[in-house]
Coordinates of N, CA, C and O and ligand atoms in Angstrom, one line a residue:
M774 N 4.8 -19.6 15.0 CA 4.7 -18.2 15.2 C 3.8 -17.3 14.2 O 3.9 -17.5 13.0
Q775 N 3.5 -16.5 14.7 CA 2.4 -15.4 13.8 C 3.4 -15.0 12.8 O 4.2 -14.2 13.4
G776 N 2.9 -14.6 11.6 CA 3.5 -13.7 10.5 C 3.3 -12.1 11.0 O 2.7 -11.9 12.0
K777 N 4.2 -11.6 10.3 CA 4.0 -10.2 10.4 C 3.5 -9.5 9.7 O 3.8 -9.8 8.4
L778 N 2.7 -8.3 9.8 CA 1.9 -7.4 8.7 C 3.0 -6.3 8.5 O 3.4 -5.6 9.3
I779 N 2.8 -6.2 7.2 CA 3.7 -5.1 6.9 C 2.9 -4.4 6.2 O 2.2 -4.7 5.2
V780 N 2.6 -2.8 6.4 CA 2.0 -1.8 5.3 C 3.0 -1.1 4.8 O 4.1 -0.5 5.3
I781 N 2.8 -0.9 3.3 CA 3.6 0.0 2.6 C 2.7 0.9 1.9 O 1.5 0.7 1.3
S782 N 3.2 2.2 2.3 CA 1.9 3.3 1.6 C 3.1 4.3 0.6 O 4.0 3.9 0.9
G783 N 2.1 5.2 0.3 CA 3.2 5.9 -0.9 C 2.1 6.7 -1.8 O 1.3 6.0 -2.0
P784 N 2.6 7.9 -2.1 CA 2.0 8.4 -3.4 C 2.0 7.6 -4.4 O 2.9 6.7 -5.0
S785 N 0.7 8.1 -5.5 CA 0.9 7.7 -6.7 C 2.2 8.0 -7.5 O 2.5 8.9 -7.0
G786 N 2.5 7.1 -8.2 CA 4.0 7.1 -9.0 C 5.3 7.0 -8.4 O 6.1 7.1 -9.1
V787 N 5.0 6.6 -6.9 CA 6.1 6.5 -6.3 C 6.8 5.0 -6.7 O 8.2 4.7 -6.2
G788 N 6.1 4.0 -7.3 CA 6.7 2.6 -7.3 C 6.4 1.8 -6.3 O 7.0 0.8 -6.3
K789 N 5.4 1.9 -5.9 CA 5.0 1.0 -4.4 C 4.8 -0.3 -4.6 O 5.6 -1.1 -4.5
S790 N 4.0 -0.6 -5.9 CA 4.1 -2.1 -6.5 C 4.9 -2.6 -6.8 O 5.4 -3.9 -6.6
T791 N 5.8 -2.0 -7.9 CA 7.3 -2.8 -7.8 C 7.9 -2.9 -6.6 O 8.6 -4.0 -6.5
V792 N 8.1 -2.1 -5.5 CA 8.8 -2.3 -4.6 C 8.0 -3.3 -3.8 O 9.0 -4.4 -3.2
T793 N 6.9 -3.4 -3.6 CA 6.1 -4.6 -2.9 C 6.4 -5.9 -3.1 O 6.6 -6.9 -2.4
K794 N 6.4 -6.1 -4.7 CA 6.8 -7.4 -5.3 C 8.0 -7.9 -5.0 O 8.1 -9.1 -4.8
K795 N 9.0 -6.8 -5.2 CA 10.6 -7.2 -4.9 C 10.6 -7.8 -3.3 O 11.4 -8.5 -3.1
L796 N 9.9 -7.2 -2.6 CA 10.0 -7.3 -1.3 C 9.6 -8.9 -0.9 O 10.3 -9.5 0.0
A797 N 8.1 -8.9 -1.7 CA 7.6 -10.1 -0.9 C 8.5 -11.3 -1.4 O 8.6 -11.9 -1.0
E798 N 9.3 -11.4 -3.0 CA 10.5 -12.0 -3.4 C 11.4 -12.3 -2.3 O 11.8 -13.3 -1.9
R799 N 12.1 -11.3 -1.7 CA 13.3 -11.3 -0.8 C 12.6 -11.9 0.3 O 13.6 -12.5 0.6
I800 N 11.4 -11.8 1.2 CA 11.3 -12.1 2.2 C 10.3 -13.3 2.4 O 10.1 -13.7 3.5
G801 N 9.9 -13.5 1.0 CA 9.0 -15.0 1.2 C 7.4 -14.3 1.9 O 6.7 -15.5 2.6
A802 N 7.2 -12.9 1.7 CA 6.0 -12.6 2.4 C 4.7 -12.5 0.9 O 5.0 -13.3 0.1
V803 N 3.8 -12.7 1.9 CA 2.4 -12.8 0.8 C 2.2 -11.5 0.6 O 1.8 -10.8 1.4
I804 N 1.5 -11.3 -0.9 CA 0.8 -9.8 -1.0 C -0.5 -9.7 -0.9 O -0.9 -10.7 -1.5
S805 N -1.4 -9.3 0.4 CA -2.6 -9.3 -0.1 C -3.2 -8.7 -1.3 O -3.2 -7.5 -1.5
I806 N -4.3 -9.3 -1.5 CA -4.9 -8.8 -2.7 C -6.6 -8.0 -2.1 O -7.1 -8.7 -1.8
S807 N -6.6 -6.8 -2.5 CA -7.3 -5.8 -1.9 C -8.6 -5.9 -2.9 O -8.8 -6.4 -4.3
A808 N -10.1 -5.6 -2.2 CA -11.1 -5.7 -3.0 C -11.5 -4.0 -3.4 O -10.8 -3.1 -2.5
T809 N -11.7 -3.6 -4.4 CA -12.1 -2.4 -4.7 C -13.1 -2.2 -5.6 O -13.7 -3.3 -6.5
T810 N -14.0 -0.8 -5.7 CA -15.1 -0.6 -6.7 C -14.0 -0.2 -7.9 O -15.3 0.8 -8.8
R811 N -13.0 0.6 -8.0 CA -12.6 1.1 -9.0 C -12.6 0.3 -10.5 O -12.5 -0.9 -10.0
E812 N -12.5 1.0 -11.4 CA -12.5 0.0 -12.8 C -11.1 -0.2 -13.0 O -10.1 0.3 -12.9
P813 N -11.0 -1.8 -13.6 CA -9.8 -2.4 -13.5 C -9.0 -1.7 -15.0 O -10.1 -1.2 -15.8
S814 N -7.9 -1.3 -14.8 CA -7.3 -1.1 -16.1 C -6.9 -2.2 -17.3 O -7.3 -3.3 -16.6
P815 N -6.8 -2.1 -18.2 CA -6.7 -2.9 -19.3 C -5.7 -4.2 -19.0 O -6.3 -5.4 -19.5
K816 N -4.7 -3.8 -18.1 CA -3.9 -5.0 -17.8 C -4.2 -5.5 -16.6 O -3.3 -6.6 -16.1
E817 N -5.0 -5.1 -15.9 CA -5.4 -5.8 -14.7 C -6.2 -6.7 -14.5 O -7.2 -6.9 -15.5
K818 N -5.9 -8.0 -13.8 CA -7.1 -8.7 -13.8 C -7.8 -9.2 -12.5 O -7.3 -9.3 -11.2
H819 N -8.6 -9.5 -12.4 CA -9.9 -9.8 -11.0 C -8.9 -11.0 -10.5 O -8.9 -12.1 -11.1
G820 N -8.6 -11.0 -9.1 CA -8.4 -11.7 -8.4 C -6.9 -11.6 -8.5 O -6.0 -12.6 -7.7
R821 N -6.2 -11.3 -9.1 CA -4.8 -11.1 -9.3 C -4.3 -9.7 -8.9 O -3.6 -9.5 -7.8
D822 N -4.9 -8.7 -9.5 CA -4.2 -7.5 -8.7 C -5.3 -6.7 -7.8 O -4.8 -6.2 -7.0
Y823 N -6.4 -7.1 -7.9 CA -7.4 -6.7 -7.2 C -8.9 -7.5 -7.2 O -8.8 -8.4 -8.2
Y824 N -9.7 -7.7 -6.3 CA -10.8 -8.5 -6.6 C -12.1 -6.9 -6.9 O -12.2 -6.0 -6.2
F825 N -12.1 -6.7 -8.0 CA -13.3 -5.8 -8.3 C -14.3 -6.0 -8.3 O -15.2 -6.8 -8.9
L826 N -14.7 -5.1 -7.5 CA -16.5 -5.4 -7.2 C -17.3 -4.1 -7.0 O -16.6 -3.1 -7.5
T827 N -18.7 -4.2 -7.4 CA -19.7 -3.5 -7.5 C -19.6 -2.5 -6.1 O -19.3 -3.1 -5.2
R828 N -20.1 -1.4 -5.9 CA -20.5 -0.6 -4.7 C -21.2 -1.1 -3.8 O -20.9 -1.7 -2.5
E829 N -21.9 -2.5 -4.3 CA -23.2 -2.8 -3.6 C -22.5 -4.3 -2.9 O -22.7 -4.3 -1.5
E830 N -21.8 -4.9 -3.7 CA -21.0 -6.3 -3.3 C -20.2 -5.5 -1.9 O -19.6 -6.1 -1.3
F831 N -19.3 -4.3 -2.5 CA -18.7 -3.9 -1.4 C -18.9 -3.4 -0.1 O -18.6 -3.8 1.2
E832 N -20.3 -2.6 -0.4 CA -20.7 -2.4 0.8 C -21.4 -3.6 1.7 O -21.6 -3.6 3.2
K833 N -21.8 -4.7 1.1 CA -22.0 -5.8 1.6 C -20.8 -6.3 2.7 O -20.8 -6.9 3.8
L834 N -19.5 -6.4 2.1 CA -18.3 -6.7 2.8 C -18.4 -6.1 4.0 O -17.9 -6.3 5.1
I835 N -18.7 -4.7 4.0 CA -18.5 -3.9 5.1 C -19.4 -4.2 6.5 O -19.1 -4.5 7.6
A836 N -20.8 -4.5 5.7 CA -21.8 -4.5 6.5 C -21.5 -5.9 7.3 O -21.6 -6.0 8.4
D837 N -20.8 -7.2 6.7 CA -20.6 -8.2 7.2 C -19.6 -8.5 8.0 O -18.9 -9.3 8.6
G838 N -18.7 -7.4 8.2 CA -17.4 -7.2 8.7 C -16.4 -8.0 8.3 O -15.3 -8.2 8.8
K839 N -16.2 -8.1 7.0 CA -15.6 -9.0 6.0 C -13.9 -8.1 6.2 O -12.9 -8.8 5.7
L840 N -14.0 -6.9 6.5 CA -12.9 -6.1 6.2 C -11.8 -5.7 7.4 O -12.4 -5.5 8.3
L841 N -10.7 -5.8 7.1 CA -9.5 -5.5 8.1 C -9.9 -4.1 8.1 O -9.4 -3.5 9.4
E842 N -9.6 -3.4 7.3 CA -9.8 -2.3 6.9 C -10.4 -1.6 5.5 O -10.1 -2.3 4.6
Y843 N -11.0 -0.3 5.3 CA -11.2 0.1 4.2 C -11.5 1.8 4.2 O -11.1 2.1 5.0
A844 N -11.3 2.2 2.9 CA -11.0 3.5 2.9 C -11.7 3.9 1.6 O -12.1 3.1 0.7
E845 N -12.0 5.3 1.5 CA -12.7 5.6 0.2 C -11.5 6.6 -0.2 O -10.9 7.5 0.4
Y846 N -11.2 6.5 -1.7 CA -10.2 7.0 -1.9 C -10.1 7.3 -3.6 O -10.5 6.6 -4.4
M847 N -10.2 8.6 -3.7 CA -10.7 9.3 -5.3 C -11.7 8.7 -5.8 O -12.1 8.5 -6.6
G848 N -13.2 8.7 -4.8 CA -14.5 8.1 -5.2 C -14.5 6.4 -5.3 O -15.4 6.3 -5.4
N849 N -13.7 5.9 -5.0 CA -13.5 4.4 -5.1 C -13.8 3.8 -3.5 O -12.6 4.4 -2.7
Y850 N -14.1 2.7 -3.2 CA -13.6 2.0 -1.8 C -12.6 1.1 -2.2 O -12.3 0.6 -3.6
Y851 N -11.5 0.9 -1.2 CA -10.3 0.1 -1.5 C -10.2 -0.4 -0.1 O -10.5 0.2 1.1
G852 N -10.3 -1.8 0.1 CA -10.5 -2.6 1.5 C -9.6 -4.0 1.2 O -9.6 -4.7 0.6
T853 N -9.1 -4.2 2.5 CA -8.5 -6.0 2.7 C -9.2 -6.8 3.6 O -10.0 -6.2 4.5
L854 N -9.4 -7.9 2.9 CA -10.2 -8.8 3.6 C -9.5 -9.7 4.6 O -8.2 -10.4 4.6
A855 N -10.2 -9.4 5.5 CA -9.7 -9.8 6.8 C -8.9 -11.7 6.8 O -8.2 -11.7 7.6
D856 N -10.4 -12.6 6.5 CA -9.7 -13.8 6.6 C -8.4 -14.3 5.9 O -7.9 -15.2 6.7
T857 N -8.5 -13.8 4.8 CA -7.4 -14.3 4.0 C -5.9 -13.6 4.8 O -5.2 -14.8 4.9
V858 N -5.8 -12.5 5.1 CA -5.1 -11.7 5.8 C -4.5 -12.8 7.3 O -3.6 -13.2 7.6
K859 N -5.6 -12.9 8.4 CA -5.8 -13.8 9.3 C -4.8 -15.4 9.0 O -4.1 -15.4 9.8
E860 N -5.5 -15.6 8.0 CA -5.2 -17.1 8.0 C -3.6 -17.1 7.6 O -2.8 -18.2 8.0
H861 N -3.1 -16.3 6.7 CA -1.6 -16.2 6.5 C -0.8 -15.7 7.9 O 0.1 -16.9 7.8
L862 N -1.1 -15.0 8.3 CA -0.4 -14.7 9.5 C -0.5 -15.6 10.2 O 0.4 -15.9 11.2
S863 N -1.8 -16.7 10.9 CA -1.8 -17.9 12.1 C -0.8 -18.6 11.2 O -0.2 -19.5 12.0
A864 N -0.6 -19.0 9.9 CA 0.4 -19.9 9.4 C 1.6 -19.6 9.5 O 2.5 -20.1 8.6
G865 N 2.0 -18.4 9.9 CA 3.5 -18.1 9.7 C 4.1 -17.2 9.1 O 5.0 -17.0 8.7
R866 N 2.8 -16.7 8.0 CA 3.5 -16.0 6.7 C 3.3 -14.6 7.1 O 2.1 -14.2 7.7
D867 N 4.6 -14.1 6.7 CA 4.5 -12.3 6.5 C 3.4 -12.0 5.5 O 3.1 -12.6 4.3
V868 N 2.3 -10.8 5.8 CA 1.7 -10.4 4.7 C 2.1 -8.8 4.5 O 2.1 -8.1 5.3
I869 N 1.9 -8.5 3.3 CA 2.1 -7.3 2.9 C 1.1 -6.5 2.6 O 0.4 -6.8 1.3
L870 N 0.9 -5.4 2.7 CA -0.8 -4.7 2.5 C -0.3 -3.2 1.9 O 0.4 -2.7 2.5
E871 N -0.3 -3.1 0.4 CA 0.0 -2.0 -0.2 C -1.5 -0.9 0.3 O -2.0 -1.3 -0.5
I872 N -1.5 -0.3 0.8 CA -2.5 0.6 1.2 C -2.4 2.0 1.8 O -1.3 2.6 2.0
E873 N -3.6 3.1 1.4 CA -3.3 4.0 1.6 C -3.6 4.9 3.3 O -3.5 3.8 3.8
V874 N -3.0 6.0 3.3 CA -3.0 6.3 4.5 C -4.2 6.0 5.9 O -3.8 5.9 7.0
Q875 N -5.5 6.3 5.1 CA -6.6 6.1 6.3 C -6.6 4.6 6.7 O -6.8 4.3 7.8
G876 N -6.6 3.7 5.6 CA -6.4 2.4 5.9 C -5.3 2.1 6.9 O -5.0 1.2 7.6
A877 N -4.1 3.1 6.5 CA -3.1 2.0 7.6 C -3.3 2.6 9.2 O -3.2 2.2 10.1
K878 N -3.9 3.9 9.3 CA -4.5 4.1 10.4 C -5.1 2.8 11.1 O -4.8 2.9 12.2
E879 N -6.1 2.5 10.5 CA -6.8 1.5 11.0 C -5.8 0.4 11.3 O -6.4 -0.4 12.3
V880 N -5.1 0.0 10.5 CA -4.6 -1.6 10.6 C -3.6 -1.0 12.0 O -3.2 -2.0 12.6
E881 N -2.8 0.2 12.1 CA -2.0 0.5 13.3 C -2.7 0.4 14.5 O -2.7 -0.3 15.6
K882 N -4.3 0.6 14.6 CA -5.1 0.8 15.8 C -5.0 -1.0 16.2 O -5.2 -1.1 17.2
K883 N -5.6 -1.9 15.0 CA -6.1 -2.9 15.6 C -4.6 -4.0 15.3 O -4.8 -5.3 16.1
F884 N -3.5 -3.9 14.8 CA -2.2 -4.3 14.6 C -0.9 -3.6 15.4 O 0.0 -3.0 14.8
P885 N -0.8 -3.0 16.7 CA -0.2 -2.3 17.0 C 1.5 -2.8 16.8 O 2.3 -2.2 16.6
D886 N 1.7 -4.1 16.3 CA 3.0 -4.8 15.8 C 3.0 -4.6 14.4 O 4.4 -5.0 13.9
A887 N 2.4 -4.0 13.7 CA 2.6 -4.4 12.3 C 3.8 -3.2 11.8 O 4.0 -2.3 12.9
I888 N 4.4 -3.6 10.8 CA 5.6 -2.8 10.6 C 5.2 -1.5 9.4 O 4.5 -2.0 8.3
I889 N 4.9 -0.6 10.2 CA 4.4 0.5 9.2 C 5.2 1.6 8.0 O 6.0 2.3 9.2
I890 N 5.4 1.5 7.1 CA 6.4 2.1 6.1 C 5.6 3.1 5.0 O 4.9 2.6 4.5
Y891 N 6.5 4.2 4.9 CA 6.2 5.1 4.1 C 7.2 5.4 2.9 O 8.5 5.6 3.2
L892 N 6.6 5.2 1.8 CA 7.7 5.3 0.5 C 7.5 6.5 -0.1 O 6.6 6.8 -0.6
L893 N 9.0 7.1 -0.2 CA 9.0 8.6 -0.5 C 9.6 8.9 -2.0 O 10.5 7.8 -2.4
P894 N 9.0 9.6 -2.9 CA 9.7 10.2 -4.2 C 11.2 10.6 -3.7 O 11.1 11.4 -2.9
P895 N 12.0 10.2 -4.8 CA 13.4 11.0 -4.3 C 13.3 12.5 -4.2 O 13.5 13.1 -3.5
D896 N 12.7 13.2 -5.4 CA 12.3 14.5 -5.3 C 11.2 14.8 -6.6 O 10.7 14.0 -7.0
D897 N 10.9 16.2 -6.5 CA 9.8 16.5 -7.3 C 10.0 16.1 -8.6 O 9.0 15.6 -9.4
N898 N 11.0 16.4 -9.1 CA 11.5 16.1 -10.9 C 11.2 14.7 -11.3 O 10.7 14.5 -11.7
E899 N 11.8 13.9 -10.1 CA 11.8 12.4 -10.2 C 10.2 12.0 -10.5 O 9.9 11.1 -11.2
L900 N 9.5 12.6 -9.4 CA 8.0 12.2 -9.4 C 7.4 12.5 -10.6 O 6.4 11.8 -11.3
I901 N 7.5 13.6 -11.1 CA 6.9 14.0 -12.1 C 7.3 13.3 -13.4 O 6.4 12.7 -14.3
A902 N 8.5 13.0 -13.6 CA 9.0 11.9 -14.7 C 8.6 10.8 -14.5 O 8.1 10.0 -15.6
R903 N 8.0 10.0 -13.5 CA 7.6 8.9 -13.2 C 6.2 8.8 -13.4 O 5.4 8.0 -14.3
L904 N 5.4 10.2 -13.4 CA 4.2 10.2 -13.6 C 4.0 10.4 -15.3 O 3.0 9.6 -15.9
T905 N 4.8 11.1 -15.6 CA 4.7 11.0 -17.1 C 5.0 9.7 -17.9 O 4.6 9.6 -18.7
G906 N 6.1 8.9 -17.3 CA 6.4 7.6 -17.9 C 5.1 6.8 -18.2 O 5.5 5.9 -18.8
R907 N 4.2 7.4 -17.3 CA 3.2 6.1 -17.4 C 2.6 6.4 -19.0 O 1.6 5.3 -19.2
A908 N 2.5 7.2 -19.3 CA 2.2 7.6 -21.0 C 0.8 7.5 -21.1 O 0.2 7.2 -22.1
R909 N -0.3 7.7 -19.7 CA -1.6 7.4 -20.3 C -2.4 8.8 -19.9 O -3.7 8.5 -20.3
D910 N -1.9 9.7 -19.2 CA -2.4 10.7 -18.8 C -2.3 11.8 -19.8 O -0.5 12.2 -20.2
D911 N -2.7 13.1 -19.6 CA -2.4 14.1 -20.7 C -2.1 15.2 -19.2 O -1.7 14.8 -18.1
E912 N -1.3 16.3 -19.7 CA -0.6 17.1 -19.0 C -1.5 17.3 -17.6 O -0.7 17.4 -16.6
A913 N -2.5 18.0 -18.0 CA -3.5 18.5 -16.7 C -3.6 17.2 -15.7 O -3.7 17.6 -14.5
T914 N -3.7 16.0 -16.5 CA -3.9 15.1 -15.6 C -2.6 14.4 -14.6 O -2.6 14.3 -13.3
I915 N -1.5 15.0 -15.0 CA -0.2 14.8 -14.7 C 0.0 15.6 -13.5 O 0.3 15.0 -12.2
R916 N -0.5 16.8 -13.7 CA -0.4 18.0 -12.8 C -1.2 17.4 -11.6 O -0.6 17.9 -10.6
R917 N -2.3 17.4 -11.8 CA -3.0 17.0 -10.8 C -2.5 15.7 -9.7 O -3.0 15.6 -8.5
R918 N -2.3 15.0 -10.6 CA -1.6 13.4 -9.5 C -0.3 14.0 -9.0 O -0.1 13.6 -7.9
F919 N 0.7 14.9 -9.7 CA 1.3 15.2 -9.2 C 1.2 16.5 -7.6 O 1.8 15.9 -6.5
E920 N 0.1 16.9 -7.8 CA -0.5 17.7 -6.6 C -0.7 17.0 -5.7 O -0.2 17.2 -4.5
N921 N -1.5 15.9 -6.3 CA -1.9 14.9 -5.0 C -1.0 14.2 -4.3 O -1.4 13.8 -3.2
A922 N 0.0 14.0 -5.3 CA 1.0 13.0 -4.2 C 1.7 13.9 -3.3 O 1.7 13.4 -2.3
K923 N 1.9 15.2 -3.6 CA 2.1 16.2 -2.8 C 1.3 16.0 -1.5 O 2.0 16.0 -0.3
A924 N 0.2 16.4 -1.6 CA -0.6 16.3 -0.4 C -0.8 14.9 0.6 O -1.0 15.1 1.4
E925 N -0.6 13.6 -0.4 CA -1.0 12.4 0.0 C 0.7 12.4 1.1 O 0.7 12.0 2.2
V926 N 1.5 13.0 0.8 CA 3.2 13.0 1.6 C 2.7 14.0 2.9 O 3.2 13.2 4.2
A927 N 1.8 15.0 2.7 CA 1.7 15.6 3.7 C 0.8 15.1 4.9 O 1.0 14.9 6.0
Q928 N -0.2 14.6 4.0 CA -1.3 13.4 4.9 C -0.4 12.8 5.7 O -1.0 12.3 7.0
A929 N 0.2 12.2 5.0 CA 0.9 10.9 5.7 C 1.9 11.2 6.9 O 1.9 10.5 8.1
K930 N 2.3 12.5 6.7 CA 3.3 13.0 7.8 C 2.3 13.2 9.2 O 2.5 13.0 10.2
A931 N 1.3 13.9 8.7 CA 0.5 14.3 9.9 C -0.1 13.3 10.7 O -0.6 13.4 11.5
A932 N -0.4 12.1 9.8 CA -1.3 11.3 10.6 C -0.3 10.4 11.8 O -0.9 9.8 12.6
G933 N 0.6 10.6 11.9 CA 1.7 10.3 12.7 C 1.8 8.5 13.3 O 2.2 8.0 13.8
I934 N 1.4 7.8 12.1 CA 1.8 6.5 12.3 C 2.5 5.9 11.4 O 3.3 4.4 11.7
Y935 N 3.7 6.6 10.8 CA 4.6 5.7 9.9 C 6.0 5.6 10.5 O 6.4 7.3 11.2
K936 N 6.4 4.8 10.9 CA 7.6 4.5 11.8 C 9.1 4.7 11.0 O 9.9 5.1 11.1
Y937 N 8.7 4.5 9.6 CA 9.8 4.1 8.6 C 9.4 4.6 7.6 O 8.2 4.8 6.8
W938 N 10.1 5.8 6.8 CA 10.1 6.8 5.8 C 11.4 6.2 5.0 O 12.3 6.2 5.4
V939 N 10.9 5.4 4.0 CA 12.0 4.8 2.7 C 12.1 5.8 1.5 O 11.2 5.7 0.8
V940 N 13.2 6.1 1.3 CA 12.9 7.1 0.0 C 13.0 6.0 -1.4 O 14.5 5.2 -1.0
N941 N 12.7 6.0 -2.3 CA 12.6 4.9 -3.6 C 13.5 5.8 -4.8 O 13.1 6.1 -5.9
D942 N 14.9 5.8 -4.5 CA 15.8 6.2 -5.5 C 16.1 5.6 -6.4 O 16.4 5.5 -7.2
N943 N 16.2 4.4 -5.7 CA 16.3 2.7 -6.7 C 15.8 2.0 -6.4 O 15.8 1.7 -4.9
L944 N 15.4 0.9 -6.8 CA 14.3 0.0 -6.6 C 15.1 -1.1 -5.7 O 14.8 -1.4 -4.6
D945 N 16.2 -1.2 -5.7 CA 17.3 -2.1 -5.2 C 17.5 -2.1 -4.0 O 17.8 -2.4 -2.7
N946 N 18.2 -0.3 -3.7 CA 18.4 0.3 -2.5 C 17.2 0.3 -1.6 O 17.0 0.0 -0.4
A947 N 15.9 0.8 -2.1 CA 14.6 0.6 -1.4 C 14.4 -0.8 -0.9 O 13.9 -0.6 0.5
V948 N 14.3 -1.5 -1.4 CA 14.1 -2.6 -1.0 C 15.0 -3.4 -0.2 O 14.5 -3.9 1.0
D949 N 16.6 -3.3 -0.3 CA 17.2 -3.7 0.7 C 16.9 -2.8 2.1 O 17.0 -3.6 3.0
K950 N 16.8 -1.8 2.1 CA 16.3 -0.9 3.2 C 15.1 -1.5 3.7 O 15.1 -1.9 5.1
I951 N 14.0 -1.9 3.2 CA 12.8 -2.2 3.8 C 13.3 -3.6 4.3 O 12.9 -4.1 5.6
V952 N 14.1 -4.5 3.5 CA 14.5 -5.7 4.1 C 15.2 -5.9 5.5 O 14.8 -6.4 6.5
R953 N 16.0 -4.6 5.5 CA 16.7 -4.9 6.9 C 15.6 -4.1 8.1 O 15.7 -4.3 9.4
I954 N 14.6 -3.1 7.5 CA 13.8 -3.0 8.9 C 12.9 -4.5 9.1 O 12.7 -4.3 10.3
V955 N 12.7 -4.7 8.3 CA 11.6 -6.1 8.5 C 12.5 -6.9 9.3 O 11.6 -7.4 10.4
H956 N 13.6 -6.9 9.1 CA 14.5 -8.2 9.8 C 14.8 -7.6 11.3 O 14.6 -8.2 12.2
K957 N 15.1 -6.6 11.4 CA 15.4 -5.8 12.7 C 13.9 -5.8 13.7 O 13.9 -6.2 14.8
E958 N 12.8 -5.8 13.1 CA 11.2 -5.8 13.6 C 11.4 -7.2 14.0 O 10.9 -7.3 15.5
K959 N 11.5 -8.1 13.0 CA 11.4 -9.4 13.7 C 12.4 -10.1 14.6 O 11.6 -10.8 15.2
T960 N 13.9 -9.5 14.7 CA 14.4 -10.4 15.7 C 14.2 -9.1 17.3 O 15.3 -9.6 18.2
G961 N 13.5 -8.4 17.1 CA 13.0 -7.5 18.3 C 14.0 -6.3 18.8 O 14.0 -5.9 19.3
D962 N 15.1 -6.1 17.7 CA 16.1 -5.1 17.7 C 15.4 -3.9 17.1 O 15.8 -3.0 16.4
N963 N 14.1 -3.3 17.7 CA 13.5 -2.3 17.3 C 13.4 -1.1 18.1 O 12.4 -0.9 18.6
E964 N 14.6 -0.6 18.7 CA 14.2 0.7 19.6 C 13.2 1.6 19.0 O 13.7 1.8 17.6
K965 N 12.4 2.1 19.6 CA 11.9 3.0 19.2 C 12.5 4.7 18.9 O 13.1 5.1 19.8
Ligands
5GP2271 P1 -4.9 2.5 -7.3 O1 -6.1 2.8 -7.9 O2 -3.8 3.7 -7.6 O3 -4.3 1.0 -7.6 O4 -4.7 2.4 -5.5 C1 -5.0 3.9 -4.9 C2 -4.4 4.0 -3.9 O5 -5.4 2.8 -2.9 C3 -3.1 3.4 -3.2 O6 -2.7 4.3 -2.6 C4 -3.3 2.1 -2.7 O7 -2.3 1.9 -2.0 C5 -4.3 2.2 -2.1 N1 -5.2 1.0 -1.8 C6 -5.1 -0.7 -2.6 N2 -5.7 -1.4 -2.3 C7 -5.8 -0.8 -0.7 C8 -7.2 -1.8 0.2 O8 -7.0 -2.6 0.4 N3 -6.9 -0.4 1.2 C9 -6.8 1.0 1.5 N4 -7.3 1.7 2.8 N5 -6.1 1.2 0.7 C10 -5.6 0.7 -0.6

């Protein structure tokens, strides 16, 4: 049986990566490693967190039709490598894509059966606390990221593609909810 494609989107600071990792462990899914032209942070590793590419390399992937979807976000390209994802799906493995809204729209068009989920921050104060907790940005940057996160949620609502909205109030709760959503979709018990 084909694996399921699971899309997780959410604004910066909502804890997407942590939720995605936990979810992958719980349901035995593969997390797709994206290509990007943004600079790696000191903690990130090529081939583990992203494939860090030059714009030329990325544009060649676009030209060669190697990307399942891609988008430009905050001045950088981000995209999903089609072959790897398709191989996993064909082998019956579920694949999680942690991607932003424009990319999720593309996925929805190509894979109408994908499970498309948006992760929401519990409230504004908590979002600011999480953005501040990263401790790498000054106040103006945090404010900008906060405004940006709010705008992203609005954009996601307008996109009309997210079937499930999960509030990340607590890691285990959020993961539990998503596990139930995936189970429901996979057993066909998914009234729209
Ligand atoms: P970051 O730079 O914080 O790692 O990611 C920025 C945004 O790009 C996040 O919303 C993340 O989900 C999204 N993103 C990461 N990989 C991809 C991808 O392959 N395609 C798309 N469309 N967005 C991605």
